[in-house]
Coordinates of C-alpha atoms and ligand atoms in Angstrom, one line a residue:
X1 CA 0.0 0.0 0.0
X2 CA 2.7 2.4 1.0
X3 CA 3.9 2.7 -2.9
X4 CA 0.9 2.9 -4.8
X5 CA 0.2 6.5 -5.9
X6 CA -2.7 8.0 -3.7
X7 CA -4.5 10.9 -3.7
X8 CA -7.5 9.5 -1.6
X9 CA -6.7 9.8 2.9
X10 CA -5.9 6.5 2.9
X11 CA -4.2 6.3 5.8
X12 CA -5.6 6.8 9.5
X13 CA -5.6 11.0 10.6
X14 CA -2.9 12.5 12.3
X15 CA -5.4 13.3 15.1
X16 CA -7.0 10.0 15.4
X17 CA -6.8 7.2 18.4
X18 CA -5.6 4.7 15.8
X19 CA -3.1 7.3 13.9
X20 CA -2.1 7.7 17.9
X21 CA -1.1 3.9 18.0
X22 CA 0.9 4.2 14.4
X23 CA 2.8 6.8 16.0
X24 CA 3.3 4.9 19.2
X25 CA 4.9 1.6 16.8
X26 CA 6.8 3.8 14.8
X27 CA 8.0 5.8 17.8
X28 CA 9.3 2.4 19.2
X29 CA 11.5 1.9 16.7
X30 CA 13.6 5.5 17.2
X31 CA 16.3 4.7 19.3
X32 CA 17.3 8.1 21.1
X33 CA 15.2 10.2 23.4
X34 CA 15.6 13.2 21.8
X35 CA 13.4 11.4 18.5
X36 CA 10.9 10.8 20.9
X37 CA 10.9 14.3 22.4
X38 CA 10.9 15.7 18.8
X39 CA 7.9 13.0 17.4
X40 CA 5.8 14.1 20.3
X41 CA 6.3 18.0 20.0
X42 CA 5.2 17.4 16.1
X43 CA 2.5 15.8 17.4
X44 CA 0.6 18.5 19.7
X45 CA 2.2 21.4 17.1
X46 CA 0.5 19.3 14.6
X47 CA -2.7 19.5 16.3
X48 CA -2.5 22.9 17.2
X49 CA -3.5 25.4 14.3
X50 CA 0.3 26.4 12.8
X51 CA 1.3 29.3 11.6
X52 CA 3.7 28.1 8.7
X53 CA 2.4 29.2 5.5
X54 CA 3.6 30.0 2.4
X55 CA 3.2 32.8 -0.8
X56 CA 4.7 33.6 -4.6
X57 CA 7.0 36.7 -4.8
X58 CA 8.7 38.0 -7.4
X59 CA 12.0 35.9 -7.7
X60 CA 13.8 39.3 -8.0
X61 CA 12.9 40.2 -4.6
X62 CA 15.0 37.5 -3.7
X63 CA 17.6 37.9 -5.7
X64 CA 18.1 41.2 -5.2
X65 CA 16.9 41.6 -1.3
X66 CA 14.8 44.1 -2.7
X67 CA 11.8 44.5 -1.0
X68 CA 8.1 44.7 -2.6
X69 CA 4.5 44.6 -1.5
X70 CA 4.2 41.7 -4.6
X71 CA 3.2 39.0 -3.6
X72 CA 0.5 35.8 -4.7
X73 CA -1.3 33.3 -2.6
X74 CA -0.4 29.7 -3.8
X75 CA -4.0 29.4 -4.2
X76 CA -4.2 31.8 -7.4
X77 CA -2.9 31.2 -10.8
X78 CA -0.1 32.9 -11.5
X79 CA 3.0 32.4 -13.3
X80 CA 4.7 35.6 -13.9
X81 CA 5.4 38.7 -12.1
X82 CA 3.6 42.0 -12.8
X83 CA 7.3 42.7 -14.3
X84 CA 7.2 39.8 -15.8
X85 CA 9.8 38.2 -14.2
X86 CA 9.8 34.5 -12.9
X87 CA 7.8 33.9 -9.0
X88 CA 9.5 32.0 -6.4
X89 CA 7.4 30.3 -3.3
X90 CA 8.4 32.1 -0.3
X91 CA 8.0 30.3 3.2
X92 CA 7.7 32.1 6.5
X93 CA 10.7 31.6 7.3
X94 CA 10.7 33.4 10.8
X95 CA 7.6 30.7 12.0
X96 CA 9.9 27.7 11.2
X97 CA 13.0 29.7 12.9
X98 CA 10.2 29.0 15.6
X99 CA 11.9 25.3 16.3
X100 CA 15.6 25.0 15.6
X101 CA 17.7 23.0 13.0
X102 CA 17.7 19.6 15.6
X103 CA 14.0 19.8 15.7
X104 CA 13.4 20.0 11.8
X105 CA 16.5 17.5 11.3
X106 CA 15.1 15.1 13.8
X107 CA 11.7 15.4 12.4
X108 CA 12.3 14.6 9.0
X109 CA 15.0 11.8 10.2
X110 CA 11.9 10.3 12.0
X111 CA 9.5 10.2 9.0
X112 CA 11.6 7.9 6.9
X113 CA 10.3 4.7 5.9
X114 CA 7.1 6.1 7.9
X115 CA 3.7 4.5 5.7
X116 CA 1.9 7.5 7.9
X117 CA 0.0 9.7 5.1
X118 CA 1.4 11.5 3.5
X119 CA 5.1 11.3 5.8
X120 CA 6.1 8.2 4.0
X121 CA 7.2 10.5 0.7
X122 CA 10.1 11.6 0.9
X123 CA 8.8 15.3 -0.5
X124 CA 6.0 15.2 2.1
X125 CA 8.0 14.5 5.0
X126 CA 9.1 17.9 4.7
X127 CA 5.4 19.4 3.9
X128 CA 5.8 22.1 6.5
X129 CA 8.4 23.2 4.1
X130 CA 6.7 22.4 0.8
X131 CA 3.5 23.1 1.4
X132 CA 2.3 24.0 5.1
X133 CA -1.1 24.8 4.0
X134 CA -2.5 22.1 2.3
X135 CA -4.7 19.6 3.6
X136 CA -3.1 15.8 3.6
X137 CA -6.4 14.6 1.8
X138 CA -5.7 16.8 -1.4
X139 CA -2.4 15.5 -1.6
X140 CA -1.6 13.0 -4.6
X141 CA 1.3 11.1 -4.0
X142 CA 3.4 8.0 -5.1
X143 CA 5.5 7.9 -1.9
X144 CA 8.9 9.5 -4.1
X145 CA 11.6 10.6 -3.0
X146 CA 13.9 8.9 -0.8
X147 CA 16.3 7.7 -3.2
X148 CA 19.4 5.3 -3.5
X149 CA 22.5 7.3 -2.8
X150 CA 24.6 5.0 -4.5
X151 CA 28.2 4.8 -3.5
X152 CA 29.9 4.8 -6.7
X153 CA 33.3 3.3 -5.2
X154 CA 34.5 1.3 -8.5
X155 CA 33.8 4.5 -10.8
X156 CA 34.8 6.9 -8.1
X157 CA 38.3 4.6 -7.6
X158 CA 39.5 3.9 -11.5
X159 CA 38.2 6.7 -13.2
X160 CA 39.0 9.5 -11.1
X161 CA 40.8 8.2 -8.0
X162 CA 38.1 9.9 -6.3
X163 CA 37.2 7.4 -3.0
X164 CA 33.8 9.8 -2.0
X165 CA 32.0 9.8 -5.0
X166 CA 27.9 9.4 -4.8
X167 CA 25.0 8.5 -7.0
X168 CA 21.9 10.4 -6.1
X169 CA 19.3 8.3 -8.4
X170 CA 17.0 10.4 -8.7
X171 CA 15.7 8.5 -11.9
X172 CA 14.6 5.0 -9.3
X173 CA 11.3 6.5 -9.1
X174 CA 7.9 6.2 -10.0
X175 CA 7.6 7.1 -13.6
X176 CA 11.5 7.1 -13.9
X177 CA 12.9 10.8 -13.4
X178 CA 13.3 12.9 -11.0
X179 CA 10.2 15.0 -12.2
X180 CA 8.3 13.2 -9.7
X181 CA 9.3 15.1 -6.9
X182 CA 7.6 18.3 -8.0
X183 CA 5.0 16.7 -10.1
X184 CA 3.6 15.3 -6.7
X185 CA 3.4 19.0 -5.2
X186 CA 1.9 20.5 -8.4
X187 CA -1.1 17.9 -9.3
X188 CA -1.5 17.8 -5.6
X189 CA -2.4 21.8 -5.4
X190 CA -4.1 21.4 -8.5
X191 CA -6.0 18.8 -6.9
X192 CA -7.2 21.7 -4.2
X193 CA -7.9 24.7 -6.5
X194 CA -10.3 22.2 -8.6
X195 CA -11.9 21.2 -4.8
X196 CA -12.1 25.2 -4.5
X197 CA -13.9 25.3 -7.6
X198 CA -11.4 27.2 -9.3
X199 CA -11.9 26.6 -13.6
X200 CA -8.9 24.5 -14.4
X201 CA -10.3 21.6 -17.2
X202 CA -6.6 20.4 -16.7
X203 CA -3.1 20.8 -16.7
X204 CA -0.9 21.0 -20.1
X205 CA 2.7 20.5 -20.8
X206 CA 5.1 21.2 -23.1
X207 CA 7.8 18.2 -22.8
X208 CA 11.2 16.6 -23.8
X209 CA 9.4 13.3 -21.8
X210 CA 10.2 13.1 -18.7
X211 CA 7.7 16.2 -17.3
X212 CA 5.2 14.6 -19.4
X213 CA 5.3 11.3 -18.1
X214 CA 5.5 12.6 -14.5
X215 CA 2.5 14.8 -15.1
X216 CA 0.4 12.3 -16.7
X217 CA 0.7 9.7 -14.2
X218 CA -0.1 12.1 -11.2
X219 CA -3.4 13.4 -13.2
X220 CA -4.4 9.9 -14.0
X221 CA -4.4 8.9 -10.5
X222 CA -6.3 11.9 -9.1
X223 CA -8.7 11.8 -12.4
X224 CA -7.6 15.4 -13.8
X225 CA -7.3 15.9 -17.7
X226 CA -3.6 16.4 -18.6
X227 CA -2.3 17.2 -22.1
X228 CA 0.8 16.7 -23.7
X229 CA 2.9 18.6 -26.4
X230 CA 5.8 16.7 -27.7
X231 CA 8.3 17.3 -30.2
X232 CA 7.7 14.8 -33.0
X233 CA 10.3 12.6 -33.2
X234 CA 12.3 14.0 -30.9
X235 CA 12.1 11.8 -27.4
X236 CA 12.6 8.3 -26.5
X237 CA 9.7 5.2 -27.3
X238 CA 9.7 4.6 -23.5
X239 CA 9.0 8.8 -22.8
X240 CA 6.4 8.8 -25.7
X241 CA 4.4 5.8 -24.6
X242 CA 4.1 6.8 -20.8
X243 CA 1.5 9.4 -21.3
X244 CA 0.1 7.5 -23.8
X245 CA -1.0 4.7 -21.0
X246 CA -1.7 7.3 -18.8
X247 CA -4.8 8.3 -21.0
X248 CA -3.5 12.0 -21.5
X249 CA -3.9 13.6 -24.6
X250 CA -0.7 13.7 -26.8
X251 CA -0.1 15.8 -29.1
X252 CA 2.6 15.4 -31.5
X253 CA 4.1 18.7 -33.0
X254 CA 6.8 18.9 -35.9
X255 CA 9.1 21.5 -34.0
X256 CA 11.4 21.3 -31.1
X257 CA 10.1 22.1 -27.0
X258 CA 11.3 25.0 -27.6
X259 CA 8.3 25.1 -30.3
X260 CA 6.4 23.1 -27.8
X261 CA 6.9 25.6 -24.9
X262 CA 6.3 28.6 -26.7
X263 CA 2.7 27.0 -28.1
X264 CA 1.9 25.7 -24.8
X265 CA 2.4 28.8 -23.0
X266 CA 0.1 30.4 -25.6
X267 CA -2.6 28.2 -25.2
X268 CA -2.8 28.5 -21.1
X269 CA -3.4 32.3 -21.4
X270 CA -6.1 31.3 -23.6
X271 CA -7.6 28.1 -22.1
X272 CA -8.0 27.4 -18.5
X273 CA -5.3 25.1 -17.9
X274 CA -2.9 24.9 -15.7
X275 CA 0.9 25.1 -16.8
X276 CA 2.9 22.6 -14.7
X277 CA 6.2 23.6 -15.8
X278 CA 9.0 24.8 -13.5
X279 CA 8.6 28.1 -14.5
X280 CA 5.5 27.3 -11.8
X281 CA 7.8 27.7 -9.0
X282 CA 5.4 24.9 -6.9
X283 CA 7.1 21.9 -8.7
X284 CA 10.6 23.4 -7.5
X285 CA 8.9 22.9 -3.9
X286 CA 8.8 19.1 -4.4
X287 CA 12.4 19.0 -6.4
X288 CA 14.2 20.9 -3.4
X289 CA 13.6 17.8 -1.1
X290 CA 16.2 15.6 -3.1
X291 CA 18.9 18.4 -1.5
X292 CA 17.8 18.0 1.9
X293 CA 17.8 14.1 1.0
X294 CA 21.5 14.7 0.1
X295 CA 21.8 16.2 3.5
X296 CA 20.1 13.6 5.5
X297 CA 21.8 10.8 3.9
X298 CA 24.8 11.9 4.6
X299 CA 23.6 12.3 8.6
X300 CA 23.8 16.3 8.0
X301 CA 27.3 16.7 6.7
X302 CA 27.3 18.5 3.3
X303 CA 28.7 17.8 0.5
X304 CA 31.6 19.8 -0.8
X305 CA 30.2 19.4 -4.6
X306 CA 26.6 18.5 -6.4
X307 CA 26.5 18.2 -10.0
X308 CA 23.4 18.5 -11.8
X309 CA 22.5 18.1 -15.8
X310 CA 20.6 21.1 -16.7
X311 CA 18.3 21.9 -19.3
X312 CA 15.0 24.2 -18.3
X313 CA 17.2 25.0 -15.3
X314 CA 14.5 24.7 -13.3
X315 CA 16.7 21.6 -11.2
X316 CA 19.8 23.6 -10.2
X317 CA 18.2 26.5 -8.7
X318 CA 15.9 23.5 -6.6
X319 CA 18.9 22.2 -5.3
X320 CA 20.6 25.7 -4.4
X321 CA 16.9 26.3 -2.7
X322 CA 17.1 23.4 -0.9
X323 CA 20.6 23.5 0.4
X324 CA 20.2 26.9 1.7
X325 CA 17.0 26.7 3.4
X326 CA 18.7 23.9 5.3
X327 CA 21.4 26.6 6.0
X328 CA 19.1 29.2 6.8
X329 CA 16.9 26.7 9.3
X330 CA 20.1 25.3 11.2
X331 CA 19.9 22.2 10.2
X332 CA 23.5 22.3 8.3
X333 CA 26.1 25.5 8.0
X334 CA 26.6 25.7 4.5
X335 CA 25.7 24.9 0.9
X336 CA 28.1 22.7 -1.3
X337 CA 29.6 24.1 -4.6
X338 CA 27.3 23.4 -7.3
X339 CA 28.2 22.2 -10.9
X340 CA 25.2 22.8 -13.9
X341 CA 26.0 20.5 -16.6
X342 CA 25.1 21.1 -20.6
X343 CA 25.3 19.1 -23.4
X344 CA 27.2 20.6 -25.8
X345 CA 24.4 20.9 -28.5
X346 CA 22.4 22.8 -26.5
X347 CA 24.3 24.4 -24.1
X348 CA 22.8 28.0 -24.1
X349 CA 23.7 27.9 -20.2
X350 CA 27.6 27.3 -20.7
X351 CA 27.9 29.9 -23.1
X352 CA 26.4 32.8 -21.0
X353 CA 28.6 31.3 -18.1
X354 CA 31.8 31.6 -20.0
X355 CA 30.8 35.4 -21.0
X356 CA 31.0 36.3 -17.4
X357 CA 27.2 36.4 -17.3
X358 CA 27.1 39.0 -19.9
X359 CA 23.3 39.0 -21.8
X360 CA 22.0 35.9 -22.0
X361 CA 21.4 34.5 -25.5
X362 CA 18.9 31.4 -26.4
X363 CA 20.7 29.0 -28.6
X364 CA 19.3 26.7 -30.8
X365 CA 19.9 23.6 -29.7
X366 CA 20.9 20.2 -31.9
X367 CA 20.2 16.7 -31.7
X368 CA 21.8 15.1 -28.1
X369 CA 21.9 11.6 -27.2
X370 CA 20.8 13.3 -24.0
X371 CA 17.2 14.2 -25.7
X372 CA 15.5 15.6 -22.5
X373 CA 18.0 18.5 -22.3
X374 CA 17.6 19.3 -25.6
X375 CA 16.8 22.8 -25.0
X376 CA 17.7 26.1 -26.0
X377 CA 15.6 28.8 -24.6
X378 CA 15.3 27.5 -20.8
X379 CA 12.4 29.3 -18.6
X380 CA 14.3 29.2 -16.1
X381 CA 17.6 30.8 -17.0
X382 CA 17.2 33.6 -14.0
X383 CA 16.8 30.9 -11.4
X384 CA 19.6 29.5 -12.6
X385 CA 22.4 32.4 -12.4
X386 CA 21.1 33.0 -9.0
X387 CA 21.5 30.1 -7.9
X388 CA 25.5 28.9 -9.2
X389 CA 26.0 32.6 -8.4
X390 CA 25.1 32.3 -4.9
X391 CA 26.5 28.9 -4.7
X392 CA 30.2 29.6 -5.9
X393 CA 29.0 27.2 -8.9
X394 CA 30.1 26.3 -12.2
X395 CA 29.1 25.1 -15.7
X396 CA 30.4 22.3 -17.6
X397 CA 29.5 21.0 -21.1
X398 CA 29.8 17.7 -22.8
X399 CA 29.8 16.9 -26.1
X400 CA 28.6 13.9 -27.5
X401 CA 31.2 11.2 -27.3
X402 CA 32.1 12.5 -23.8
X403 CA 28.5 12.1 -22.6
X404 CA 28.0 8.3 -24.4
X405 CA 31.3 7.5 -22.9
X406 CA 30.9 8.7 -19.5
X407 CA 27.4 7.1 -19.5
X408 CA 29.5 3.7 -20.7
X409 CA 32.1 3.6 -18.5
X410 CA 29.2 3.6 -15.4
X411 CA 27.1 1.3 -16.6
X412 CA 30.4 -1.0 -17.0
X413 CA 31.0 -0.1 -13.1
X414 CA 27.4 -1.1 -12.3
X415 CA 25.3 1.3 -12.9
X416 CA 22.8 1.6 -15.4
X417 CA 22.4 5.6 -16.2
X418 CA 20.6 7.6 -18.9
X419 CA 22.8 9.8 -21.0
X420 CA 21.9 13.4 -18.5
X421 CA 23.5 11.4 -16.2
X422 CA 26.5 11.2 -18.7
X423 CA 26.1 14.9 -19.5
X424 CA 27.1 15.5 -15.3
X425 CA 29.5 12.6 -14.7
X426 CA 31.5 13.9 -18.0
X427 CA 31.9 17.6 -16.1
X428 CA 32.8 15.8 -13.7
X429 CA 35.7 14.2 -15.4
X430 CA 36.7 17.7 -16.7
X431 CA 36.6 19.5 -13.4
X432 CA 38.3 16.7 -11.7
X433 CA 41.3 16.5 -14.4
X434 CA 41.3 20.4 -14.1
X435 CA 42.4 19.9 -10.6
X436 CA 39.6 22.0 -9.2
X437 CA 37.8 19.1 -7.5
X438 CA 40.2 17.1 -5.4
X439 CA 40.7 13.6 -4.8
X440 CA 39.5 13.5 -1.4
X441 CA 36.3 15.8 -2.1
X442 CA 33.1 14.6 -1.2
X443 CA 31.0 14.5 -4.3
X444 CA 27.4 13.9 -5.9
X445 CA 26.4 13.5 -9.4
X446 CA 22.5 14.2 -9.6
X447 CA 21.3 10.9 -11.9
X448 CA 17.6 12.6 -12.9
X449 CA 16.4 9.8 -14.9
X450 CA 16.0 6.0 -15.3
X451 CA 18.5 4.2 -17.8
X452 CA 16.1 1.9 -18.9
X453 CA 14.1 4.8 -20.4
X454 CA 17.1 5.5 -23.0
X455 CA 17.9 2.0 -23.9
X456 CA 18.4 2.9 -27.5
X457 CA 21.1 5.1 -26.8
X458 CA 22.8 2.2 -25.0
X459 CA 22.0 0.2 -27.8
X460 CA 23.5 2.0 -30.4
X461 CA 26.6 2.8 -28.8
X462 CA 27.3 -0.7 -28.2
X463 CA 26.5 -2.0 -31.6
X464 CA 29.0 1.0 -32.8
X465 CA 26.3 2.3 -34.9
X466 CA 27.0 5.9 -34.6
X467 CA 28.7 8.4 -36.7
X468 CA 32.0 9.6 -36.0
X469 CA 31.9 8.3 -32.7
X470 CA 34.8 5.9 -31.9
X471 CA 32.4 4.0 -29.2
X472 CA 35.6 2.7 -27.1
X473 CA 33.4 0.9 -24.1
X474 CA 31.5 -0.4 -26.8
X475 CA 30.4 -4.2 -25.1
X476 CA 28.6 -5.8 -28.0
X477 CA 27.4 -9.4 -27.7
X478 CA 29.2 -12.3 -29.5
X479 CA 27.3 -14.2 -32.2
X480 CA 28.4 -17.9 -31.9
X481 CA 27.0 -21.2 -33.5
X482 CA 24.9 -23.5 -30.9
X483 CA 27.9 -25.7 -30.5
X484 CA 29.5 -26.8 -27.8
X485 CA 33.0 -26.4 -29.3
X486 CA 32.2 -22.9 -31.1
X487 CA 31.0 -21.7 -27.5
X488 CA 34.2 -23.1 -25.4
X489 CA 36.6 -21.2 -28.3
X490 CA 34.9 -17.8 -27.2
X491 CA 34.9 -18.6 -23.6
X492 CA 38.4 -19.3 -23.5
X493 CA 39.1 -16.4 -25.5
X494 CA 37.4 -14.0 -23.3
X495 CA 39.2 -15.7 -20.1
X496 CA 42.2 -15.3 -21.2
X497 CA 41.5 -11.4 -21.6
X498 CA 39.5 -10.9 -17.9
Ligands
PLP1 C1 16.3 13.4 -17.5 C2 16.4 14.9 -17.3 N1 17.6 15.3 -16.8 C3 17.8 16.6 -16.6 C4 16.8 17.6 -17.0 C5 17.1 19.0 -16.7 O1 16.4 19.5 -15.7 P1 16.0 21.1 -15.7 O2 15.1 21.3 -16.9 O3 15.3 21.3 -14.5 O4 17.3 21.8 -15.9 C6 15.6 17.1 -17.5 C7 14.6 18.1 -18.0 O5 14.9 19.1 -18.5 C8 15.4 15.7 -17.7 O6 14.3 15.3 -18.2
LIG2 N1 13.2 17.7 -19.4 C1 11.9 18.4 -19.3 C2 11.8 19.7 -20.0 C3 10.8 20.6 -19.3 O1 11.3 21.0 -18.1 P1 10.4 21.5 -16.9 O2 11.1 21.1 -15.7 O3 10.3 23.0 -17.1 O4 9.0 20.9 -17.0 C4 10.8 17.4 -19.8 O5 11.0 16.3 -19.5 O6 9.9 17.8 -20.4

């Protein structure tokens, strides 16, 4: 039960006798007093009327400490600024300073592997700083988030003589990307302002296939409309047929998302649909958990780097968000340096990096093994300088045989990662041979989506079917005869190579 995707209460109330016994089991299992003392003052804050709440602000306001009247409840529809400019969610930050950084760390430490609705996610064991407001019932979740941090030892050891390297997979999730995490907190407010009676016939994306596949899943289970815009051609069989099964309504459109975006953003000032991208600041909500993840996993040390693909470059600035409310809250006493890696064909990112942040410049971006970064014209290119700006960060690009390769040499150390994932463990390899990160450095590479969604990237680099690529991890299967002598010949040949 604790895995399917919910959006109906369908576990016991907070409030309730029985939810009182849950609690009491659950409470068993924490070892140390102070887990006890921290479950139990969650429990009569809980029932107590809080004051944590949340509001949309211009994100220049933050960026600029510059201080404005402007500012939206979550509960309106809003995407833009009256400047125009992107909105950030702003939490009351001086009610949670209410309870100190061993209170929120201690909470949140308690709520894992919790099946207590909606605690057992790993985004909604941090609702008070998600979401305060919203009521568990409206929530539709899939229990994501608390991901494998994968020790990546082998990797870490021959390939960079790094002996801290980490694997945050991201991508182990429900619909296989790490779009989950904010797709839970956006269909789950769009959940309430449909219960509000606000007119919202659905929610409509513009996608490269992961957001798509995230967003479809999460309406199908709470029984909202969601449409789809893809670029023709342009994203994996595995992307294309998720929404497909989920019932949304696809619509295939001969351009790039960069095409897609720009029609879908047209159509919901038109239509009443919600837009779910992460230029809606709510799915960056959901998406900042992973870095408090990070944080927890590593029992509240930080990390000194986090590497991240980017693409919308609506991800980095989660990660910055995330890190540094856990700053800001106690919990740790600084943010890691952060690392937004391109691909090289569509790297509009990089370029504006490398000009010293002069103007930014949309590219247009070309074919990439890594397909869901395939963008040019990112929404969320503010977020983003704020964030590696604040975060003493960096930018990295990898072209296409550095990305399959990188992606390669993982998979032959165990892993089984898409080709984003290539995109950040190739900046890695750059930053690492540049000296800048150290040998001794504790590091994580973001993985943001599944492997097995990308398989026929994987299968044409193996079969050393692409052009002017040299493939040299290539691991192609051997054809032999079904003959016991043709079969000992190639085993014996391979032996003597191991
Ligand atoms: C698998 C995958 N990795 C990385 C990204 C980049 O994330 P963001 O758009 O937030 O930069 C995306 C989507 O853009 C994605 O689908
Ligand atoms: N990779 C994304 C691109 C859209 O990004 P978003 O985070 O703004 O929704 C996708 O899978 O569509």
């Amino acid at each position: 039960m604790a895995h399917g995707l919910h959006h109906r209460h369908q576990y016991l109330p907070f409030e309730s006798a029985d939810k009182n016994k849950a609690d009491t089991a659950s409470a068993a299992s924490l070892t140390s007093q102070n887990h006890l003392n921290v479950l139990d003052k969650a429990q009569r804050h809980h029932s107590a009327t809080h004051n944590f709440s949340a509001k949309y602000v211009p994100l220049d306001t933050i960026s600029t400490n510059f201080t404005t009247t402007e500012s939206y409840s979550l509960d309106e529809i809003v995407y833009r600024s009256r400047s125009g400019g992107l909105l950030d969610v702003q939490h009351d930050m001086e009610a949670l300073k209410q309870f100190d950084g061993q209170y929120w760390k201690s909470l949140f430490d308690s709520r894992v592997g919790n099946i207590t609705w909606p605690y057992g996610s790993g985004v909604w064991s941090k609702k008070e700083w998600v979401l305060p407001e919203i009521n568990s019932d409206d929530i539709v979740s899939a229990f994501e988030g608390n991901s494998n941090l994968f020790w990546a030892e082998r990797f870490g050891q021959q390939v960079l003589g790094m002996h801290d390297l980490w694997v945050k997979h991201c991508g182990i999730s429900h619909t296989g990307s790490f779009k989950d995490l904010g797709m839970t907190v956006l269909v789950s407010q769009v959940n309430r302002l449909r219960k509000m009676n606000r007119p919202l016939v659905g929610v409509g994306c513009a996608s490269t296939g992961d957001t798509s596949a995230s967003l479809s899943a999460y309406c199908a289970a709470a029984n909202i409309p969601s449409i789809v815009f893809l670029p023709a051609n342009k994203i994996s069989m595995a992307q294309l047929v998720q929404p497909i099964a989920n019932g949304a309504f696809v619509v295939s459109i001969d351009t790039n998302f960069d095409g897609c975006m720009k029609l879908i953003r047209e159509v919901t000032a038109e239509l009443p649909i919600y837009l779910p991208h992460s230029l809606n600041s709510l799915r960056l909500e959901g998406q900042k958990t992973a870095a408090i993840e990070i944080l927890q996993q590593f029992d509240w040390q930080v990390p000194d780097w986090v590497i991240v693909p980017g693409g919308n470059l609506g991800n980095i600035y989660a990660f910055y968000k995330g890190f540094k409310m856990c700053q800001e809250l106690g919990c740790v006493d600084r943010v890691p340096r952060l690392v937004c890696a391109q691909a090289a064909n569509a790297n509009p990112l990089y370029l504006h990096y490398k000009s010293g942040w002069s103007e930014f410049q949309p590219v247009k971006a070309t074919s990439t093994f890594a397909s869901a970064i395939q963008i040019g014209d990112p929404v969320s290119i503010d977020r983003a300088v704020f964030a590696l700006k604040n975060a003493n960060g960096i930018v990295e690009e990898a072209t296409e045989e550095e990305l399959m390769d990188a992606m390669a040499l993982a998979d032959s150390n165990g892993m089984f990662v898409c080709p984003h994932t290539g995109v950040a463990l190739s900046a890695l390899i750059k930053i690492r041979n540049s000296g800048i990160i150290g040998p001794t450095y504790r590091t994580v590479v973001v993985s943001t989506a599944h492997g097995l969604k990308f398989t026929q990237s994987k299968i044409d680099y193996h079969s050393k079917k692409i052009e002017d690529m040299t493939c040299q991890f290539a691991n192609p299967p051997v054809q032999v005869k079904p003959d016991f002598g043709a079969v000992m010949d190639v085993l014996s040949k391979c032996l003597k190579k191991a």
